[in-house]
Every structure is written in structure tokens, then in C-alpha cells.
CSV table of C-alpha atoms in Angstrom, one decimal:
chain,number,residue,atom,x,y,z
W,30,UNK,CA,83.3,152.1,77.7
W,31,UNK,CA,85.8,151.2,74.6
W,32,UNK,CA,85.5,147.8,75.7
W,33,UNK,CA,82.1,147.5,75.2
W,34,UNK,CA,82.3,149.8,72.3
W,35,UNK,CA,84.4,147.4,70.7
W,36,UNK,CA,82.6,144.7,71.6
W,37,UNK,CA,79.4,146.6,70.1
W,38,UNK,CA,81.6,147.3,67.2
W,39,UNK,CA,82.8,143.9,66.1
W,40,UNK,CA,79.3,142.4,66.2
W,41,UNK,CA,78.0,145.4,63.9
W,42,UNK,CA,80.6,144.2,61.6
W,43,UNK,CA,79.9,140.9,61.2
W,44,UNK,CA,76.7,141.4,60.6
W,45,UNK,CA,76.9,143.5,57.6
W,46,UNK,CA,77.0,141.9,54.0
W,47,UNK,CA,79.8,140.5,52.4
W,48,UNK,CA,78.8,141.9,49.3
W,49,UNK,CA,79.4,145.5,50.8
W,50,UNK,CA,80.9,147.8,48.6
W,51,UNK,CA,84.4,146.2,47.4
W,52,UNK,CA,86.1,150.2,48.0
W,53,UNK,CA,84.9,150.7,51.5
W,54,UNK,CA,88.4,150.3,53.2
W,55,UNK,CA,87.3,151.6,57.0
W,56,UNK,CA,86.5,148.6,59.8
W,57,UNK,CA,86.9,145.8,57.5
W,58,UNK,CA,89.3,143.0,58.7
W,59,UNK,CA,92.8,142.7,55.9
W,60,UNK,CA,91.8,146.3,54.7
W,61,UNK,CA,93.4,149.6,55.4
W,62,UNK,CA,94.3,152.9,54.3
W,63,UNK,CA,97.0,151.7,52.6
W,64,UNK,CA,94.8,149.8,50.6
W,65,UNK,CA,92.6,152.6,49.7
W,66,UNK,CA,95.4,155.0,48.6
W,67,UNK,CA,97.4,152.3,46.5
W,68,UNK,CA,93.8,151.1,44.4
W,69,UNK,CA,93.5,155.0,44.0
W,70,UNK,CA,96.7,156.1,42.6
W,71,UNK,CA,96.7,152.7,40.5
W,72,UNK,CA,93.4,153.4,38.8
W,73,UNK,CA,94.8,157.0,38.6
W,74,UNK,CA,97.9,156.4,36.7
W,75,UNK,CA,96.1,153.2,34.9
W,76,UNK,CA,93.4,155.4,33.6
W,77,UNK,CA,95.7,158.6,32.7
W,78,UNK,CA,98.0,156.3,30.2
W,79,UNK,CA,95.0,156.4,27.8
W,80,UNK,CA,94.4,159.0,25.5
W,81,UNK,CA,91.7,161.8,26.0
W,82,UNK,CA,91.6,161.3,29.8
W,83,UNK,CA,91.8,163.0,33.4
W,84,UNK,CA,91.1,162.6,37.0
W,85,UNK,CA,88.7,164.3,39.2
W,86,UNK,CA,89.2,163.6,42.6
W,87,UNK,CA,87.0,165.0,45.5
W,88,UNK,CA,88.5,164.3,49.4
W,89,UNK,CA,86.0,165.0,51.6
W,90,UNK,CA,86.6,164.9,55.6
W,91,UNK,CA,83.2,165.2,58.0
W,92,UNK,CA,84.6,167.4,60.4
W,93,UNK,CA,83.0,166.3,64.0
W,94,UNK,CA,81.5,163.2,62.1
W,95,UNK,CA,80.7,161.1,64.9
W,96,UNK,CA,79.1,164.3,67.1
W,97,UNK,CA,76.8,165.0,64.3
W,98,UNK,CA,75.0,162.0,63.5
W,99,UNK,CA,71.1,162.1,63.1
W,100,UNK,CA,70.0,159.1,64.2
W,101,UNK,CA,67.2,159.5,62.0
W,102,UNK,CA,69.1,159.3,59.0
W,103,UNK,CA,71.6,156.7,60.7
W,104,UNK,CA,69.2,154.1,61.3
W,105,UNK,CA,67.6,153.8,58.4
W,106,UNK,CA,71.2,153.4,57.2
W,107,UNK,CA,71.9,150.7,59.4
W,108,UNK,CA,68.6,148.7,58.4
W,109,UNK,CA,69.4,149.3,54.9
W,110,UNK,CA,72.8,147.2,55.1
W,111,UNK,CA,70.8,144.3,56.8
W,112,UNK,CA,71.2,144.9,60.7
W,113,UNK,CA,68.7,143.7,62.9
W,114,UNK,CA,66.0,146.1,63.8
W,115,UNK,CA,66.5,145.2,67.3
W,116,UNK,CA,70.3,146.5,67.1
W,117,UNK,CA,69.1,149.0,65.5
W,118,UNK,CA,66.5,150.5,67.8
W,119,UNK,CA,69.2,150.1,70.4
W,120,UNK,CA,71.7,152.1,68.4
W,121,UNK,CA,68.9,154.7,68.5
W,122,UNK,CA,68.5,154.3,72.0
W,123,UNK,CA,72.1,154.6,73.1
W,124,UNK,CA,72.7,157.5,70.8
W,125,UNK,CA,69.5,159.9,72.8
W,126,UNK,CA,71.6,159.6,76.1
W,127,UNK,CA,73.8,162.3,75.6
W,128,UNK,CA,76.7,161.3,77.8
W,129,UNK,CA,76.8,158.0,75.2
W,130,UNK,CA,79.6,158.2,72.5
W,131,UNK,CA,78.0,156.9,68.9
W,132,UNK,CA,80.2,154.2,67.4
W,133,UNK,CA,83.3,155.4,65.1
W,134,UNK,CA,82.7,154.5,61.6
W,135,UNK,CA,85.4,156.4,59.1
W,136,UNK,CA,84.9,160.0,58.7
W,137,UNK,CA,86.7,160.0,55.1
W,138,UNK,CA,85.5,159.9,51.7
W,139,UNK,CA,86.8,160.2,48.6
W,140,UNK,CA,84.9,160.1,44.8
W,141,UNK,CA,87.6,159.2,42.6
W,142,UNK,CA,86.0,159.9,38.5
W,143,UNK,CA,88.1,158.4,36.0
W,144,UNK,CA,86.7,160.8,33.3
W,145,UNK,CA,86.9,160.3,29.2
W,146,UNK,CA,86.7,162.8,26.4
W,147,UNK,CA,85.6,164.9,28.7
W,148,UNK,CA,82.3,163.1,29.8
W,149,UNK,CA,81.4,164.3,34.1
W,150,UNK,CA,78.3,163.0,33.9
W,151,UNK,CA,79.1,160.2,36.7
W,152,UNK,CA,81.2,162.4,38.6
W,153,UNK,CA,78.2,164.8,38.9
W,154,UNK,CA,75.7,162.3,39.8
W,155,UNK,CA,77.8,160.4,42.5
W,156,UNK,CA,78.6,163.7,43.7
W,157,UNK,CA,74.7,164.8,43.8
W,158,UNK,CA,74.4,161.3,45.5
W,159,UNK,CA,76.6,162.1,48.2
W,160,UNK,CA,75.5,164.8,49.2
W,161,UNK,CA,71.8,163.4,49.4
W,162,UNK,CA,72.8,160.7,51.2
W,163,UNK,CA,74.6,162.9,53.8
């Protein structure tokens, strides 16, 4: 079954946008962790040298992630980063057989607010957004 999950995997991948968000770091070919951690602690220690500033930082880790997924919030997902509706429907398909595993996307997040005389308004909101998205 990895096979075909990677096989499943690398076509979902190539068809997703090139103008996907520039800080998703997870399943995207010359990006890693690495990456992720070194923009954050950069725009961290960039951001603190200014007067008036500080950091919130919120890690957040979906604990059994990939046996949680409700494919009714996962496919409209999908569609909305322009996979076909024919992968789509089979996603949805393959996930109601329960003795299917659902394809491994990254289970980390983080919501890194670079935050200025003392202004959380953004932080707030992406945080409210998060957790309506999830």
C-alpha cells in the first residue's frame, strides 16, 4: 500500500498551485523543516531588533491527525486548492473503507505574530481562523 500511496501522493502534489502559500514547508519538493525553523527564528530575531516589539508564537501538533479527518471538511479542502473533483470524490471514497489509511499531509502548525506596540489584532484573527478552518 505505500507504494501506491506514494504514488497517490506525488500526483496530489503536482496538482496543487504553485502559488500555494510560500510558508507551507510539508510535501513540497527543496523544502523541509529546516527551512521552516530557520525563516522562523530569522523573522524572530529580525523583528525583535526593532523597538516596541515581541513575538507570539503558537505550536500546535494534531494529535492522531491523519485518523481524524472528516472527509467532509477534507474535500471541500482539496477542491478549494484546485484538485480535480474526480480525485476528489475518490479521496472520499477511499477514506469510507475503513481498513484504508488517508494520505499523510503534515500534522504541525505554527502561527508565528510578529506583534508592534503591542497591536494582537492579527494574531487573534489568524488564530480565530484556525480554529475555524480546523
Amino acid at each position: 500500500m505505500k507504494c501506491f500511496e506514494r504514488l497517490v501522493k506525488t500526483h496530489i502534489c503536482s496538482a496543487l498551485p504553485a502559488t500555494m502559500d510560500p510558508h507551507q514547508f510539508a510535501y513540497r519538493s527543496n523544502r523541509s523543516t529546516d527551512d521552516a525553523i530557520a525563516l522562523t527564528v530569522h523573522s524572530t530575531f529580525t523583528h525583535l531588533d526593532r523597538k516596541n516589539t515581541y513575538v507570539r508564537m503558537l505550536f500546535i501538533h494534531y494529535s492522531s491527525a491523519f485518523n481524524t479527518i472528516i472527509p467532509a471538511k477534507l474535500i471541500p479542502k482539496l477542491t478549494d486548492l484546485g484538485l480535480n473533483s474526480h480525485l476528489c470524490n475518490w479521496v472520499l471514497d477511499f477514506d469510507r473503507h475503513t481498513s484504508n489509511t488517508i494520505f499523510k499531509f503534515a500534522d504541525d502548525t505554527t502561527i508565528l505574530d510578529l506583534i508592534t506596540d503591542g497591536d494582537e489584532t492579527a494574531y487573534r484573527d489568524e488564530v480565530s481562523a484556525l480554529s475555524e478552518w480546523c
